[in-house]
Backbone as CSV, one residue per row, in Angstrom:
resi,resn,N_x,N_y,N_z,CA_x,CA_y,CA_z,C_x,C_y,C_z
1,MET,-44.538,-16.972,6.601,-44.074,-17.022,7.954,-42.568,-17.255,7.945
2,ALA,-41.849,-16.589,8.819,-40.395,-16.682,8.858,-39.968,-17.930,9.606
3,SER,-39.036,-18.614,9.038,-38.473,-19.760,9.732,-37.087,-19.357,10.214
4,PHE,-36.807,-19.569,11.462,-35.563,-19.120,12.051,-34.472,-20.153,11.839
5,GLY,-33.490,-19.786,10.974,-32.336,-20.642,10.755,-32.522,-21.709,9.704
6,HIS,-33.691,-21.822,9.087,-33.905,-22.878,8.105,-34.264,-22.317,6.737
7,GLY,-33.994,-21.063,6.511,-34.351,-20.447,5.241,-33.254,-20.607,4.205
8,THR,-33.386,-19.902,3.137,-32.416,-19.963,2.059,-31.274,-18.978,2.268
9,ARG,-31.343,-18.192,3.297,-30.314,-17.204,3.570,-29.045,-17.886,4.060
10,ARG,-27.910,-17.379,3.575,-26.636,-17.977,3.968,-26.252,-17.554,5.373
11,HIS,-25.228,-18.194,5.871,-24.725,-17.862,7.203,-24.258,-16.404,7.203
12,PRO,-24.557,-15.621,8.232,-24.242,-14.194,8.194,-22.758,-13.852,8.196
13,ARG,-21.887,-14.787,8.525,-20.464,-14.479,8.550,-19.698,-15.090,7.389
14,THR,-20.361,-15.446,6.354,-19.652,-15.964,5.194,-18.948,-14.817,4.493
15,ARG,-17.978,-15.139,3.669,-17.136,-14.142,3.023,-17.937,-13.173,2.163
16,GLY,-18.953,-13.630,1.518,-19.727,-12.776,0.640,-20.489,-11.692,1.364
17,ARG,-20.836,-11.918,2.612,-21.636,-10.930,3.338,-20.787,-9.921,4.098
18,THR,-19.575,-10.274,4.484,-18.778,-9.363,5.290,-17.628,-8.733,4.524
19,TRP,-17.418,-9.065,3.273,-16.311,-8.530,2.490,-16.583,-7.065,2.184
20,SER,-15.624,-6.197,2.484,-15.797,-4.759,2.309,-15.576,-4.376,0.852
21,ARG,-16.531,-3.720,0.259,-16.418,-3.246,-1.113,-16.093,-1.754,-1.173
22,SER,-15.991,-1.114,-0.016,-15.803,0.334,-0.012,-14.328,0.736,-0.039
23,GLY,-13.401,-0.150,0.266,-11.988,0.191,0.301,-11.366,0.180,-1.090
24,PRO,-10.161,0.774,-1.218,-9.497,0.782,-2.527,-8.980,-0.602,-2.891
25,ASP,-9.022,-0.922,-4.159,-8.533,-2.225,-4.596,-7.018,-2.166,-4.791
26,ARG,-6.412,-3.273,-5.122,-4.963,-3.363,-5.206,-4.387,-2.558,-6.355
27,ALA,-5.069,-2.503,-7.477,-4.550,-1.739,-8.616,-4.500,-0.254,-8.285
28,THR,-5.520,0.232,-7.603,-5.551,1.646,-7.229,-4.443,1.958,-6.232
29,LEU,-4.222,1.096,-5.268,-3.148,1.310,-4.297,-1.778,1.309,-4.971
30,GLY,-1.590,0.461,-5.957,-0.324,0.431,-6.693,-0.074,1.715,-7.456
31,ILE,-1.110,2.235,-8.090,-0.971,3.481,-8.845,-0.733,4.656,-7.901
32,ILE,-1.455,4.707,-6.796,-1.258,5.777,-5.809,0.163,5.721,-5.254
33,GLY,0.653,4.530,-4.973,2.016,4.381,-4.470,3.062,4.820,-5.477
34,ALA,2.856,4.488,-6.746,3.808,4.894,-7.777,3.820,6.412,-7.942
35,ILE,2.658,7.033,-7.874,2.584,8.492,-7.980,3.279,9.143,-6.782
36,CYS,3.056,8.621,-5.595,3.721,9.160,-4.407,5.234,8.992,-4.496
37,ALA,5.687,7.875,-5.033,7.125,7.636,-5.142,7.773,8.603,-6.121
38,VAL,7.135,8.849,-7.245,7.701,9.784,-8.224,7.655,11.211,-7.687
39,ALA,6.564,11.581,-7.044,6.454,12.935,-6.474,7.437,13.119,-5.330
40,GLY,7.776,12.060,-4.640,8.705,12.140,-3.526,10.122,12.480,-3.931
41,PHE,10.485,12.276,-5.198,11.809,12.677,-5.661,11.935,14.193,-5.731
42,PHE,10.816,14.883,-5.846,10.843,16.330,-5.998,10.507,17.071,-4.707
43,VAL,9.520,16.601,-3.960,9.125,17.261,-2.713,8.821,16.211,-1.647
44,LEU,9.158,16.504,-0.401,8.810,15.705,0.769,9.114,14.209,0.620
45,GLY,10.329,13.896,0.222,10.710,12.503,0.040,10.664,11.688,1.316
46,ILE,10.917,12.351,2.450,10.920,11.641,3.730,9.511,11.202,4.118
47,VAL,8.492,11.868,3.592,7.101,11.518,3.891,6.515,10.636,2.795
48,LEU,6.707,11.041,1.544,6.081,10.315,0.438,6.752,8.980,0.134
49,GLY,8.023,8.828,0.493,8.708,7.555,0.284,8.082,6.417,1.090
50,PRO,7.939,6.582,2.410,7.280,5.526,3.185,5.814,5.309,2.805
51,VAL,5.121,6.386,2.416,3.730,6.232,1.968,3.690,5.357,0.714
52,ALA,4.623,5.594,-0.201,4.688,4.785,-1.420,5.021,3.332,-1.104
53,MET,5.913,3.117,-0.142,6.270,1.746,0.233,5.087,1.008,0.841
54,VAL,4.327,1.684,1.692,3.162,1.050,2.313,2.098,0.750,1.268
55,CYS,1.841,1.698,0.376,0.842,1.459,-0.681,1.276,0.314,-1.599
56,GLY,2.562,0.273,-1.941,3.060,-0.821,-2.778,2.957,-2.167,-2.104
57,TRP,3.268,-2.219,-0.801,3.191,-3.464,-0.045,1.751,-3.953,0.067
58,LEU,0.822,-3.025,0.331,-0.584,-3.416,0.408,-1.125,-3.821,-0.959
59,ALA,-0.640,-3.186,-2.019,-1.089,-3.544,-3.363,-0.584,-4.922,-3.774
60,MET,0.556,-5.324,-3.227,1.073,-6.662,-3.532,0.404,-7.731,-2.686
61,GLY,-0.478,-7.350,-1.816,-1.166,-8.338,-0.990,-0.380,-8.719,0.238
62,ARG,0.535,-7.877,0.673,1.360,-8.075,1.864,2.180,-9.351,1.817
63,SER,2.600,-9.755,0.631,3.462,-10.930,0.510,4.288,-10.815,-0.756
64,TRP,5.412,-11.522,-0.777,6.255,-11.541,-1.967,5.839,-12.650,-2.925
65,ALA,5.042,-13.595,-2.461,4.646,-14.725,-3.293,3.475,-14.346,-4.194
66,GLY,3.315,-15.063,-5.255,2.189,-14.844,-6.138,2.481,-13.796,-7.196
67,SER,1.452,-13.427,-7.906,1.615,-12.456,-8.987,1.644,-11.046,-8.408
68,ARG,2.550,-10.242,-8.924,2.687,-8.855,-8.484,2.403,-7.941,-9.658
69,SER,1.700,-6.866,-9.396,1.470,-5.909,-10.457,2.682,-4.989,-10.561
70,ALA,2.904,-4.466,-11.750,4.062,-3.605,-11.983,4.001,-2.315,-11.161
71,PRO,2.862,-1.617,-11.096,2.857,-0.389,-10.287,3.145,-0.632,-8.811
72,ALA,2.727,-1.769,-8.289,2.988,-2.069,-6.878,4.476,-2.265,-6.634
73,LEU,5.132,-2.990,-7.510,6.569,-3.220,-7.365,7.356,-1.935,-7.581
74,ILE,6.944,-1.136,-8.555,7.592,0.151,-8.801,7.433,1.064,-7.593
75,ALA,6.248,1.086,-7.011,6.011,1.923,-5.832,6.887,1.490,-4.668
76,LEU,7.026,0.204,-4.475,7.832,-0.297,-3.362,9.310,0.034,-3.555
77,VAL,9.836,-0.197,-4.735,11.263,0.033,-4.989,11.583,1.526,-4.999
78,LEU,10.797,2.321,-5.735,11.068,3.752,-5.782,10.830,4.422,-4.434
79,GLY,9.864,3.927,-3.670,9.647,4.460,-2.330,10.835,4.207,-1.422
80,ALA,11.450,3.030,-1.537,12.636,2.721,-0.730,13.814,3.602,-1.145
81,ILE,14.003,3.787,-2.444,15.081,4.660,-2.928,14.836,6.097,-2.485
82,ASP,13.607,6.527,-2.584,13.227,7.871,-2.198,13.497,8.122,-0.716
83,THR,13.125,7.182,0.124,13.356,7.315,1.559,14.842,7.318,1.881
84,LEU,15.591,6.460,1.227,17.034,6.397,1.461,17.712,7.699,1.054
85,LEU,17.364,8.253,-0.095,17.947,9.518,-0.531,17.582,10.665,0.407
86,ALA,16.362,10.676,0.894,15.948,11.724,1.821,16.722,11.627,3.130
87,LEU,16.954,10.413,3.613,17.730,10.243,4.842,19.187,10.653,4.644
88,ILE,19.739,10.364,3.480,21.120,10.770,3.202,21.219,12.288,3.147
89,LEU,20.253,12.937,2.509,20.268,14.398,2.442,20.085,15.027,3.824
90,LEU,19.243,14.436,4.645,19.071,14.956,6.000,20.327,14.759,6.843
91,ALA,20.991,13.630,6.680,22.221,13.379,7.431,23.328,14.328,6.980
92,GLY,23.372,14.632,5.707,24.378,15.562,5.201,24.107,16.986,5.621
93,ALA,22.839,17.338,5.779,22.493,18.702,6.159,22.738,18.962,7.636
94,THR,22.762,17.938,8.459,22.948,18.146,9.896,24.415,18.224,10.297
95,GLY,25.299,17.744,9.461,26.721,17.760,9.807,27.330,19.127,9.588
96,SER,28.567,19.271,10.038,29.264,20.525,9.832,29.821,20.575,8.415
97,GLY,29.950,21.736,7.877,30.453,21.881,6.514,29.322,22.185,5.557
98,TYR,29.501,21.763,4.319,28.560,22.109,3.266,27.546,21.010,2.953
99,GLY,27.644,19.871,3.563,26.726,18.786,3.310,27.336,17.758,2.369
100,MET,26.622,16.690,2.145,27.147,15.608,1.318,26.931,15.853,-0.164
101,LEU,25.795,16.411,-0.525,25.493,16.593,-1.948,25.433,18.034,-2.318
């Protein structure tokens, strides 16, 4: 016979029951971000740079404190450089003359 609320079952909102196992883990996000950052130097830097920065930030756990994985930090830094270079190239292409680079 079922006993309501007095069984061995844990509370339904505890961390173990609601934690999502279907999303990507931090190591995978760091690697994806690093790949996007490197690919962004060659094609679509204005798009892949911010994607790499977001993946790197999420892989670091959305904080600067604590332990950081190398791919997450690489993704964040290279994504920022990639975005900055893309913005400089776009600014140079819109001006009069031959551009900046």
